[in-house]
mmCIF file of C-alpha atoms in Angstrom:
data_model
loop_
_atom_site.group_PDB
_atom_site.id
_atom_site.type_symbol
_atom_site.label_atom_id
_atom_site.label_comp_id
_atom_site.label_asym_id
_atom_site.label_seq_id
_atom_site.Cartn_x
_atom_site.Cartn_y
_atom_site.Cartn_z
ATOM 1 C CA MET L 15 0.000 0.000 0.000
ATOM 2 C CA LYS L 16 1.311 3.454 -0.730
ATOM 3 C CA ARG L 17 2.641 5.191 2.376
ATOM 4 C CA ALA L 18 1.086 8.408 1.107
ATOM 5 C CA PHE L 19 -2.321 6.961 1.896
ATOM 6 C CA ARG L 20 -1.713 5.216 5.205
ATOM 7 C CA ALA L 21 -2.753 8.261 7.186
ATOM 8 C CA ALA L 22 -5.762 8.962 4.970
ATOM 9 C CA VAL L 23 -8.497 10.893 6.736
ATOM 10 C CA SER L 24 -11.809 9.028 6.904
ATOM 11 C CA VAL L 25 -15.176 10.696 6.507
ATOM 12 C CA THR L 26 -18.053 10.031 8.874
ATOM 13 C CA ALA L 27 -20.710 7.432 8.303
ATOM 14 C CA ALA L 28 -23.449 10.082 8.569
ATOM 15 C CA ILE L 29 -25.252 10.950 5.353
ATOM 16 C CA VAL L 30 -24.356 14.468 4.251
ATOM 17 C CA VAL L 31 -26.004 16.081 1.235
ATOM 18 C CA VAL L 32 -23.414 18.138 -0.559
ATOM 19 C CA SER L 33 -24.586 21.003 -2.723
ATOM 20 C CA VAL L 34 -23.567 21.165 -6.346
ATOM 21 C CA SER L 35 -20.755 23.693 -6.472
ATOM 22 C CA PRO L 36 -17.283 24.037 -8.016
ATOM 23 C CA SER L 37 -15.831 22.614 -4.799
ATOM 24 C CA PRO L 38 -18.095 19.984 -3.184
ATOM 25 C CA ALA L 39 -17.514 19.348 0.476
ATOM 26 C CA LEU L 40 -17.411 16.267 2.657
ATOM 27 C CA ALA L 41 -18.294 16.579 6.311
ATOM 28 C CA LEU L 42 -15.355 15.670 8.548
ATOM 29 C CA PRO L 43 -15.407 15.415 12.346
ATOM 30 C CA PRO L 44 -13.371 18.049 14.178
ATOM 31 C CA ALA L 45 -9.722 17.129 14.546
ATOM 32 C CA HIS L 46 -10.033 16.667 18.320
ATOM 33 C CA GLN L 47 -12.813 14.092 17.781
ATOM 34 C CA GLN L 48 -10.857 11.936 15.312
ATOM 35 C CA PRO L 49 -9.349 8.817 16.898
ATOM 36 C CA PRO L 50 -5.550 8.649 17.077
ATOM 37 C CA PRO L 51 -3.971 6.299 14.540
ATOM 38 C CA ASP L 52 -3.269 2.782 15.768
ATOM 39 C CA THR L 53 0.236 1.401 15.480
ATOM 40 C CA ALA L 54 0.188 -1.240 12.766
ATOM 41 C CA SER L 55 1.117 -4.734 13.849
ATOM 42 C CA GLU L 56 4.184 -6.340 12.334
ATOM 43 C CA ALA L 57 1.973 -8.709 10.323
ATOM 44 C CA LEU L 58 -0.035 -5.791 8.925
ATOM 45 C CA GLU L 59 3.139 -3.907 8.026
ATOM 46 C CA GLN L 60 4.480 -6.955 6.186
ATOM 47 C CA TYR L 61 1.152 -7.316 4.424
ATOM 48 C CA ARG L 62 1.306 -3.709 3.260
ATOM 49 C CA GLU L 63 4.813 -4.222 1.917
ATOM 50 C CA LEU L 64 3.656 -7.292 -0.020
ATOM 51 C CA THR L 65 0.678 -5.434 -1.486
ATOM 52 C CA ALA L 66 2.886 -2.490 -2.489
ATOM 53 C CA GLN L 67 5.150 -4.859 -4.399
ATOM 54 C CA ALA L 68 2.185 -6.614 -6.007
ATOM 55 C CA GLU L 69 0.621 -3.283 -7.035
ATOM 56 C CA LYS L 70 3.784 -2.277 -8.883
ATOM 57 C CA VAL L 71 3.860 -5.618 -10.710
ATOM 58 C CA ASN L 72 0.157 -5.205 -11.463
ATOM 59 C CA GLU L 73 0.910 -1.814 -13.011
ATOM 60 C CA ASP L 74 3.796 -3.324 -15.007
ATOM 61 C CA TRP L 75 1.342 -5.881 -16.354
ATOM 62 C CA LEU L 76 -1.345 -3.316 -17.209
ATOM 63 C CA ALA L 77 1.170 -0.951 -18.807
ATOM 64 C CA ALA L 78 2.574 -3.759 -20.945
ATOM 65 C CA LYS L 79 -0.933 -4.738 -22.064
ATOM 66 C CA THR L 80 -1.650 -1.120 -23.004
ATOM 67 C CA ASP L 81 1.628 -0.911 -24.922
ATOM 68 C CA LEU L 82 0.770 -4.139 -26.719
ATOM 69 C CA GLY L 83 -2.492 -2.615 -27.862
ATOM 70 C CA LYS L 84 -0.571 0.338 -29.297
ATOM 71 C CA LYS L 85 1.913 -1.962 -31.038
ATOM 72 C CA LYS L 86 -0.922 -3.957 -32.578
ATOM 73 C CA ALA L 87 -2.465 -0.728 -33.849
ATOM 74 C CA GLN L 88 0.903 0.257 -35.328
ATOM 75 C CA LEU L 89 1.160 -3.158 -36.963
ATOM 76 C CA ASN L 90 -2.318 -2.840 -38.451
ATOM 77 C CA LYS L 91 -1.463 0.602 -39.834
ATOM 78 C CA ALA L 92 1.857 -0.639 -41.220
ATOM 79 C CA ASN L 93 0.132 -3.552 -42.951
ATOM 80 C CA ALA L 94 -2.506 -1.204 -44.371
ATOM 81 C CA ASP L 95 0.210 1.173 -45.606
ATOM 82 C CA LEU L 96 2.056 -1.756 -47.157
ATOM 83 C CA ALA L 97 -1.047 -2.967 -48.999
ATOM 84 C CA LYS L 98 -1.771 0.567 -50.192
ATOM 85 C CA ALA L 99 1.802 1.032 -51.422
ATOM 86 C CA LYS L 100 1.761 -2.291 -53.277
ATOM 87 C CA ALA L 101 -1.550 -1.413 -54.942
ATOM 88 C CA ALA L 102 -0.115 1.973 -55.987
ATOM 89 C CA MET L 103 2.939 0.222 -57.392
ATOM 90 C CA ALA L 104 0.772 -2.097 -59.466
ATOM 91 C CA ARG L 105 -1.306 0.784 -60.828
ATOM 92 C CA ALA L 106 1.820 2.836 -61.597
ATOM 93 C CA ALA L 107 3.433 -0.091 -63.404
ATOM 94 C CA ALA L 108 0.331 -0.578 -65.541
ATOM 95 C CA ASP L 109 0.136 3.161 -66.334
ATOM 96 C CA GLU L 110 3.833 3.260 -67.152
ATOM 97 C CA GLU L 111 3.442 0.396 -69.603
ATOM 98 C CA ALA L 112 0.417 1.986 -71.269
ATOM 99 C CA PHE L 113 1.979 5.429 -71.604
ATOM 100 C CA ARG L 114 5.280 3.945 -72.746
ATOM 101 C CA GLY L 115 3.425 2.204 -75.601
ATOM 102 C CA GLN L 116 1.750 5.469 -76.549
ATOM 103 C CA VAL L 117 5.090 7.318 -76.580
ATOM 104 C CA ASP L 118 6.677 4.525 -78.613
ATOM 105 C CA ASN L 119 3.866 4.693 -81.176
ATOM 106 C CA LEU L 120 4.165 8.459 -81.541
ATOM 107 C CA THR L 121 7.937 8.261 -81.808
ATOM 108 C CA SER L 122 7.693 5.514 -84.433
ATOM 109 C CA ALA L 123 5.200 7.581 -86.393
ATOM 110 C CA SER L 124 7.556 10.564 -86.425
ATOM 111 C CA PHE L 125 10.314 8.500 -88.018
ATOM 112 C CA GLN L 126 7.860 7.314 -90.653
ATOM 113 C CA GLY L 127 7.099 10.881 -91.729
ATOM 114 C CA ALA L 128 4.171 11.726 -89.500
ATOM 115 C CA ARG L 129 6.281 14.330 -87.666
ATOM 116 C CA PHE L 130 7.666 17.234 -89.683
ATOM 117 C CA ASN L 131 8.963 20.654 -88.881
ATOM 118 C CA LYS L 132 7.447 23.931 -90.017
ATOM 119 C CA ILE L 133 10.195 24.623 -92.569
ATOM 120 C CA SER L 134 9.453 21.358 -94.358
ATOM 121 C CA ALA L 135 5.777 22.163 -94.153
ATOM 122 C CA LEU L 136 6.454 25.509 -95.800
ATOM 123 C CA LEU L 137 8.677 24.020 -98.511
ATOM 124 C CA THR L 138 6.342 21.166 -99.395
ATOM 125 C CA GLY L 139 3.085 23.061 -99.100
ATOM 126 C CA SER L 140 1.450 24.125 -102.300
ATOM 127 C CA SER L 141 -0.463 26.969 -100.691
ATOM 128 C CA ARG L 142 -0.770 29.126 -97.609
ATOM 129 C CA GLU L 143 -3.711 27.067 -96.453
ATOM 130 C CA ASP L 144 -1.734 23.873 -96.952
ATOM 131 C CA PHE L 145 1.048 25.239 -94.756
ATOM 132 C CA LEU L 146 -1.375 26.217 -92.015
ATOM 133 C CA GLU L 147 -2.998 22.788 -92.034
ATOM 134 C CA ARG L 148 0.362 21.031 -91.882
ATOM 135 C CA ALA L 149 1.573 23.343 -89.085
ATOM 136 C CA ALA L 150 -1.607 22.713 -87.060
ATOM 137 C CA ALA L 151 -1.168 18.974 -87.476
ATOM 138 C CA LEU L 152 2.419 19.299 -86.283
ATOM 139 C CA GLY L 153 1.261 21.134 -83.119
ATOM 140 C CA VAL L 154 -1.321 18.471 -82.300
ATOM 141 C CA LEU L 155 1.204 15.688 -82.777
ATOM 142 C CA ALA L 156 3.805 17.414 -80.636
ATOM 143 C CA SER L 157 1.243 18.130 -77.917
ATOM 144 C CA ASP L 158 0.074 14.510 -77.852
ATOM 145 C CA ASN L 159 3.640 13.281 -77.655
ATOM 146 C CA GLU L 160 4.501 15.714 -74.843
ATOM 147 C CA GLU L 161 1.412 14.762 -72.865
ATOM 148 C CA ALA L 162 2.072 11.044 -73.231
ATOM 149 C CA LEU L 163 5.699 11.530 -72.207
ATOM 150 C CA ALA L 164 4.682 13.559 -69.141
ATOM 151 C CA LYS L 165 2.188 10.882 -68.081
ATOM 152 C CA MET L 166 4.759 8.157 -68.515
ATOM 153 C CA THR L 167 7.297 10.131 -66.451
ATOM 154 C CA GLY L 168 4.692 10.643 -63.729
ATOM 155 C CA ALA L 169 3.916 6.932 -63.694
ATOM 156 C CA VAL L 170 7.620 6.087 -63.394
ATOM 157 C CA ASN L 171 8.038 8.531 -60.478
ATOM 158 C CA LEU L 172 4.916 7.206 -58.762
ATOM 159 C CA ALA L 173 6.198 3.646 -59.076
ATOM 160 C CA ALA L 174 9.528 4.646 -57.500
ATOM 161 C CA ASP L 175 7.754 6.531 -54.668
ATOM 162 C CA SER L 176 5.435 3.598 -54.042
ATOM 163 C CA GLN L 177 8.428 1.266 -53.879
ATOM 164 C CA THR L 178 10.058 3.480 -51.233
ATOM 165 C CA LYS L 179 6.842 3.615 -49.199
ATOM 166 C CA SER L 180 6.412 -0.133 -49.536
ATOM 167 C CA THR L 181 9.917 -0.771 -48.210
ATOM 168 C CA ALA L 182 9.338 1.595 -45.266
ATOM 169 C CA ALA L 183 5.953 0.038 -44.486
ATOM 170 C CA GLN L 184 7.476 -3.435 -44.609
ATOM 171 C CA LYS L 185 10.171 -2.387 -42.131
ATOM 172 C CA SER L 186 7.569 -0.759 -39.874
ATOM 173 C CA ALA L 187 5.435 -3.898 -39.940
ATOM 174 C CA GLU L 188 8.415 -6.081 -39.056
ATOM 175 C CA ASP L 189 9.431 -3.771 -36.188
ATOM 176 C CA ALA L 190 5.867 -3.675 -34.825
ATOM 177 C CA THR L 191 5.609 -7.460 -35.064
ATOM 178 C CA ASN L 192 8.861 -7.960 -33.166
ATOM 179 C CA ALA L 193 7.866 -5.403 -30.523
ATOM 180 C CA ALA L 194 4.472 -7.069 -30.095
ATOM 181 C CA ARG L 195 6.110 -10.464 -29.643
ATOM 182 C CA ALA L 196 8.500 -9.063 -27.027
ATOM 183 C CA LEU L 197 5.631 -7.405 -25.164
ATOM 184 C CA THR L 198 3.568 -10.585 -25.309
ATOM 185 C CA ASP L 199 6.443 -12.475 -23.669
ATOM 186 C CA LYS L 200 6.810 -9.705 -21.070
ATOM 187 C CA ILE L 201 3.097 -9.789 -20.305
ATOM 188 C CA ALA L 202 3.161 -13.560 -19.792
ATOM 189 C CA LYS L 203 6.159 -13.350 -17.440
ATOM 190 C CA THR L 204 4.747 -10.369 -15.538
ATOM 191 C CA LYS L 205 1.372 -12.066 -15.153
ATOM 192 C CA LYS L 206 3.085 -15.149 -13.741
ATOM 193 C CA ASP L 207 4.972 -12.950 -11.273
ATOM 194 C CA LEU L 208 1.760 -11.118 -10.368
ATOM 195 C CA ASP L 209 -0.136 -14.345 -9.739
ATOM 196 C CA ALA L 210 2.623 -15.558 -7.428
ATOM 197 C CA ARG L 211 2.582 -12.266 -5.518
ATOM 198 C CA LYS L 212 -1.215 -12.319 -5.288
ATOM 199 C CA ASP L 213 -1.011 -15.742 -3.671
ATOM 200 C CA LYS L 214 1.481 -14.391 -1.125
ATOM 201 C CA VAL L 215 -0.736 -11.385 -0.445
ATOM 202 C CA GLN L 216 -3.779 -13.581 0.113
ATOM 203 C CA ALA L 217 -1.840 -15.904 2.391
ATOM 204 C CA ALA L 218 -0.581 -12.927 4.384
ATOM 205 C CA TYR L 219 -4.091 -11.492 4.605
ATOM 206 C CA ASN L 220 -5.398 -14.781 5.952
ATOM 207 C CA GLU L 221 -2.796 -14.569 8.720
ATOM 208 C CA LEU L 222 -3.910 -11.105 9.833
ATOM 209 C CA SER L 223 -5.900 -10.788 13.008
ATOM 210 C CA GLY L 224 -9.465 -9.545 12.863
ATOM 211 C CA ALA L 225 -8.308 -6.231 14.309
ATOM 212 C CA ASP L 226 -5.649 -5.861 11.609
ATOM 213 C CA GLN L 227 -8.148 -6.667 8.851
ATOM 214 C CA GLU L 228 -10.579 -4.142 10.309
ATOM 215 C CA GLN L 229 -7.888 -1.490 10.494
ATOM 216 C CA LEU L 230 -6.875 -2.217 6.919
ATOM 217 C CA SER L 231 -10.463 -1.931 5.705
ATOM 218 C CA GLY L 232 -11.155 1.285 7.592
ATOM 219 C CA PRO L 233 -14.534 2.845 8.451
ATOM 220 C CA VAL L 234 -17.507 2.742 6.111
ATOM 221 C CA ASP L 235 -18.293 6.016 4.323
ATOM 222 C CA ASN L 236 -21.938 6.324 3.298
ATOM 223 C CA SER L 237 -22.078 10.100 2.794
ATOM 224 C CA VAL L 238 -24.000 11.415 -0.189
ATOM 225 C CA TYR L 239 -21.797 13.107 -2.772
ATOM 226 C CA LEU L 240 -22.868 15.419 -5.580
ATOM 227 C CA GLY L 241 -20.195 16.698 -7.915
ATOM 228 C CA PRO L 242 -20.262 19.949 -9.888
ATOM 229 C CA PRO L 243 -21.463 20.049 -13.512
ATOM 230 C CA GLY L 244 -19.161 18.716 -16.208
ATOM 231 C CA ALA L 245 -17.278 15.536 -17.019
ATOM 232 C CA GLY L 246 -14.963 15.849 -14.007
ATOM 233 C CA GLY L 247 -17.890 16.170 -11.607
ATOM 234 C CA ARG L 248 -19.711 13.276 -13.236
ATOM 235 C CA ALA L 249 -16.600 11.068 -13.035
ATOM 236 C CA ALA L 250 -16.158 11.954 -9.356
ATOM 237 C CA GLU L 251 -19.778 11.066 -8.614
ATOM 238 C CA VAL L 252 -19.434 7.699 -10.311
ATOM 239 C CA ALA L 253 -16.163 6.983 -8.506
ATOM 240 C CA MET L 254 -17.771 7.851 -5.162
ATOM 241 C CA GLN L 255 -20.664 5.511 -5.950
ATOM 242 C CA GLN L 256 -18.168 2.631 -5.955
ATOM 243 C CA ARG L 257 -17.188 3.107 -2.291
ATOM 244 C CA GLY L 258 -17.158 -0.159 -0.416
ATOM 245 C CA LYS L 259 -16.309 -2.309 -3.436
ATOM 246 C CA TRP L 260 -13.156 -4.335 -2.916
ATOM 247 C CA TYR L 261 -9.787 -3.912 -4.552
ATOM 248 C CA VAL L 262 -8.873 -6.681 -6.998
ATOM 249 C CA TYR L 263 -5.714 -6.668 -9.109
ATOM 250 C CA GLY L 264 -6.514 -5.916 -12.739
ATOM 251 C CA ALA L 265 -10.241 -5.297 -12.085
ATOM 252 C CA ALA L 266 -12.147 -2.470 -13.779
ATOM 253 C CA GLY L 267 -15.665 -2.884 -12.406
ATOM 254 C CA PRO L 268 -18.420 -3.023 -11.986
ATOM 255 C CA GLU L 269 -18.012 -5.123 -8.825
ATOM 256 C CA ASN L 270 -14.278 -4.784 -8.121
ATOM 257 C CA PHE L 271 -11.537 -2.335 -9.038
ATOM 258 C CA ASP L 272 -7.860 -1.613 -8.966
ATOM 259 C CA CYS L 273 -6.702 2.021 -8.955
ATOM 260 C CA SER L 274 -6.645 2.737 -12.685
ATOM 261 C CA GLY L 275 -9.648 0.484 -13.234
ATOM 262 C CA LEU L 276 -11.686 2.791 -10.981
ATOM 263 C CA THR L 277 -10.648 6.010 -12.730
ATOM 264 C CA MET L 278 -11.139 4.419 -16.158
ATOM 265 C CA TYR L 279 -14.620 3.220 -15.163
ATOM 266 C CA ALA L 280 -15.606 6.605 -13.716
ATOM 267 C CA TYR L 281 -14.488 8.605 -16.735
ATOM 268 C CA ALA L 282 -16.105 6.139 -19.138
ATOM 269 C CA ALA L 283 -19.420 7.015 -17.462
ATOM 270 C CA ALA L 284 -18.617 10.669 -18.229
ATOM 271 C CA GLY L 285 -18.006 9.852 -21.902
ATOM 272 C CA ILE L 286 -14.200 9.927 -21.778
ATOM 273 C CA SER L 287 -12.116 6.867 -22.650
ATOM 274 C CA LEU L 288 -8.956 6.170 -20.633
ATOM 275 C CA PRO L 289 -6.597 3.170 -20.774
ATOM 276 C CA HIS L 290 -6.449 0.681 -17.921
ATOM 277 C CA SER L 291 -3.026 1.770 -16.700
ATOM 278 C CA SER L 292 -2.113 4.587 -14.333
ATOM 279 C CA ARG L 293 1.133 5.167 -16.255
ATOM 280 C CA ALA L 294 -0.772 5.474 -19.512
ATOM 281 C CA GLN L 295 -3.410 7.723 -17.908
ATOM 282 C CA TYR L 296 -0.633 10.102 -16.869
ATOM 283 C CA GLY L 297 -0.241 10.946 -20.557
ATOM 284 C CA TYR L 298 -3.825 12.239 -20.832
ATOM 285 C CA GLY L 299 -5.199 15.699 -20.157
ATOM 286 C CA LYS L 300 -3.029 18.570 -18.948
ATOM 287 C CA SER L 301 -0.748 19.065 -15.969
ATOM 288 C CA VAL L 302 -2.132 20.719 -12.830
ATOM 289 C CA ALA L 303 0.050 22.560 -10.314
ATOM 290 C CA TYR L 304 0.208 21.189 -6.779
ATOM 291 C CA GLY L 305 -2.799 22.250 -4.730
ATOM 292 C CA GLN L 306 -4.658 23.700 -7.729
ATOM 293 C CA TRP L 307 -6.728 20.552 -8.170
ATOM 294 C CA GLN L 308 -10.335 20.553 -9.268
ATOM 295 C CA VAL L 309 -12.980 17.866 -8.868
ATOM 296 C CA GLY L 310 -12.187 14.957 -11.194
ATOM 297 C CA ASP L 311 -8.448 15.661 -11.472
ATOM 298 C CA LEU L 312 -6.274 12.554 -11.291
ATOM 299 C CA LEU L 313 -3.427 12.419 -8.774
ATOM 300 C CA PHE L 314 -0.497 10.123 -9.565
ATOM 301 C CA TYR L 315 2.079 8.441 -7.355
ATOM 302 C CA GLY L 316 5.523 7.103 -8.228
ATOM 303 C CA GLY L 317 9.126 8.201 -8.519
ATOM 304 C CA SER L 318 8.820 9.053 -12.218
ATOM 305 C CA PRO L 319 6.303 8.731 -15.072
ATOM 306 C CA SER L 320 7.806 5.351 -15.959
ATOM 307 C CA SER L 321 7.416 4.038 -12.409
ATOM 308 C CA ILE L 322 3.922 5.314 -11.547
ATOM 309 C CA HIS L 323 2.125 2.713 -9.460
ATOM 310 C CA HIS L 324 -1.053 4.438 -8.262
ATOM 311 C CA VAL L 325 -3.717 6.927 -9.325
ATOM 312 C CA ALA L 326 -6.501 8.551 -7.299
ATOM 313 C CA MET L 327 -9.272 11.052 -8.073
ATOM 314 C CA TYR L 328 -9.687 14.421 -6.383
ATOM 315 C CA ILE L 329 -13.212 15.088 -5.066
ATOM 316 C CA GLY L 330 -12.753 18.498 -3.446
ATOM 317 C CA ASP L 331 -11.958 19.951 -0.001
ATOM 318 C CA GLY L 332 -8.564 18.267 0.181
ATOM 319 C CA MET L 333 -10.046 14.801 -0.280
ATOM 320 C CA LEU L 334 -9.713 12.051 -2.860
ATOM 321 C CA VAL L 335 -11.315 8.731 -3.683
ATOM 322 C CA HIS L 336 -9.355 5.698 -4.792
ATOM 323 C CA ALA L 337 -9.037 1.943 -4.932
ATOM 324 C CA SER L 338 -5.947 1.855 -2.790
ATOM 325 C CA THR L 339 -4.796 -1.690 -2.099
ATOM 326 C CA SER L 340 -5.754 -5.313 -1.601
ATOM 327 C CA GLY L 341 -7.799 -5.856 1.538
ATOM 328 C CA THR L 342 -9.195 -2.332 1.329
ATOM 329 C CA PRO L 343 -12.398 -1.240 -0.398
ATOM 330 C CA VAL L 344 -12.767 1.835 -2.583
ATOM 331 C CA LYS L 345 -12.737 4.693 -0.111
ATOM 332 C CA THR L 346 -12.004 8.353 0.474
ATOM 333 C CA GLY L 347 -8.806 9.712 1.944
ATOM 334 C CA ALA L 348 -6.766 12.864 2.342
ATOM 335 C CA ALA L 349 -4.980 14.320 -0.671
ATOM 336 C CA PRO L 350 -1.178 14.501 -0.291
ATOM 337 C CA SER L 351 -0.088 17.264 2.041
ATOM 338 C CA GLY L 352 2.882 19.365 0.995
ATOM 339 C CA GLY L 353 3.522 17.132 -1.996
ATOM 340 C CA GLY L 354 5.266 14.635 0.262
ATOM 341 C CA GLY L 355 5.553 10.898 -0.033
ATOM 342 C CA ASP L 356 5.808 9.642 -3.586
ATOM 343 C CA PHE L 357 3.181 12.009 -5.012
ATOM 344 C CA LEU L 358 4.295 12.743 -8.580
ATOM 345 C CA GLY L 359 1.757 15.127 -10.052
ATOM 346 C CA ALA L 360 -1.812 15.680 -11.221
ATOM 347 C CA ARG L 361 -3.573 15.752 -14.565
ATOM 348 C CA ARG L 362 -6.842 17.403 -15.565
ATOM 349 C CA ILE L 363 -8.681 15.041 -17.870
ATOM 350 C CA ALA L 364 -11.723 17.230 -18.512
ATOM 351 C CA GLY L 365 -12.097 20.995 -18.630
#
């Protein structure tokens, strides 16, 4: 479990109707009424360390699956480009052959006397009208020959260009195929690692005392939440409606969620498609300065964009909702204070 969330503030179980406003509020008990945090048992601490490791492997798995989808799309495009280039080559070759025959015929005709210059037309013509007719015929013949030659040249150039594009598309398709194979192998290995870690996590959870399991789960939050208008508010409402549903690695609803599965599910309800990977989601929307968050903004955790392992959603008043870790349901918590812990940054997906 991320240390940034271990001291998350819990909201009361009382139902609170929150008005629709740019910054919806959640009712919190006064600080002096909140119970002091319990010291985690050694078994619970070990469990949290195991879940933190499993969550990172889970994110590796999801990120690899997302990358594989991109590679497959690149492969499909490369294959389409290759087919298009080959078709263009075939058409260009046919045009080149046709225009070459036309040029050859006109050239052959010129050597057989069909082409003559204006001086010969003048010398051989018996009248002014004869000269004009011969000169006009010469212009038509020259124009036809020039047009045929231009078309043949264009066909030759198009064939060469299509060949270049075909070679590039072939290389792109091969690269995408190799990358997809490598990612497929990585996904299989990562999934095997994840399954082994999930077994360890479950075994460790079964060893926890009832008190430790209760502490891990935390209090139930049944407060009513209404977000502000817009996609961000709608996503926040949907995310809050999932409170109490349990964390499951790789789950994206509607009964269970992992962190990026929850945010993906919530934004899908708001009409916005996100990938099932917190690292991939970090590439969406626009960056938001620390503390300038609005309802629906996504908060990311990890040492760098390539090592992000968690995402949560801001719901206003310094609070967030997230699917935090195994053994814990979707719940609310406090947003990172002072940018500490492994908080990396925030992104505004809508607005």
